[in-house]
Amino acid sequence: LADIRPMQIQEFYNSFGLTASKSYMDKMRVMVNALFLEAVENGLCDKNPTRRLKAPRIPEKPREAYTVEEVKRILNYAMSCDNSRIATAVMLLLLTGLRRGELLGLQWGDISKHTLTVNRSVFLENCIPTVIEHQAKTAASLRTIPLLPELEYRIQALPSTRTGTLWHPRNFSRDYDRFFQQLREAEPSVRCLPPHSCRHTFATLALYSGSDIRVVQRLLGHTDIKTTSRYTHPDMSAMAQAVYG
């Protein structure tokens, strides 16, 4: 460790950044910095060679969102889908903006009087779905949001889900992909976007309908409003309405 020079780490950062995402690059920087801080603390090297290094600039990959028409088609299909569990889950993602882990961590006691409370989030630990009560991505993630009465009714009507067994993220992803594969057989024009795109869709449509961005920030559980601003994806019709009124 004492022989490693800043130039060598910078070369590693530059090489790693060629294929890594921005978030992955940020995590790598934090990990390497923590490693050398610990090394200095334990007398393994005199200085932290990462102190003044900069990560290569990596543009964040643009996220996609469903259009209003696609949302209508998805919801209509979900209403008649045989697998009510995944259908209700997709509706929740689109109509509440929940993260996948927050959705998988929901319990019956979190639904009350047309509200939904995020009290936890599922994460994988040694490939096992795990939750810690009152712990989620950030402190702002623990929140209570309005829930449409129709959606609340569909949740309460779900069969055989009161066993307490967590929905494994891999099983959820499998059911989610199958839902959209079957949907596209009936509606080929509807794209199959990742679950997180449903969250972007919720934010985009909420702002498009006139909601204040700070309200959307609270609904999504974002700590920083700048994060919320990256969740908006106005389409051409929205931009035309802004121009023509």
Steps between C-alpha positions, in 0.01 A plus 500: 500500500783740581638458145175597323511845341212737416579466127444125516162539669400770251586262215283237668211747535530602134504138385214396732291794386504384138237235572361589844184699564518829689356347817740205480791740451392702803479184713846392387648838597341481845629147553857575386513818709374311806763234444786749507354694793503175694853426380623839625320447830678167546842626399517307173571815298579862584257679270172436324589504127134537398447831684521734198403263222198557280283236344453513123185682396240238414172620353202349677306270272160648416204325660185434303142548614170370373274735309148582618357270233727214604400546865132477402562176310707351783236581762218367281687173452582476870130525586432171321831320555470150649805554723349760731813519714737625231223705338436686827875539550539664157208730576661596831829583329327719242254672732716558809859526372626241748846352462507127436649427842232713669228314313640160600525613863134599537295335772127502564534744787657757266163552326255712698220748421597564137867544587811290451798523737850394400651352816772282346668386180610155386867446420699188419748370756686187387227457233232494771229773500532693826329794666578714802204682653506878447800477270491589131724669244498837683321655795270682255400163354301424816182685411121485484329573168139507376363179350218489247196323651473272195862395541456446873204273425705293255778461757257385770343254253828321425469127582735288712761767571477524880765233570772755572733353235698766316467523123851423378632775266594239239151351507351847474718579196394174336130573558544863388662395170233236439225757565638730230568216258134402519390863484702559184325209330178698532656849482821484290543878515562494878868483590640278772705735717677411828302531826687819594362664184156480663635733769622741233159473334320591821719807552464613139121467493462663842692808387321495163166515685611816683640366828769707669844343474542516879182296542636243255826499695309404817298236317813336360692525826793695355737679735622740229260677264768484230446126492129555440574728206683213328185289521304711253473399136259730314392367163427708190133553587597637842754735346248610238248582772763711677568692178147540367315507831 
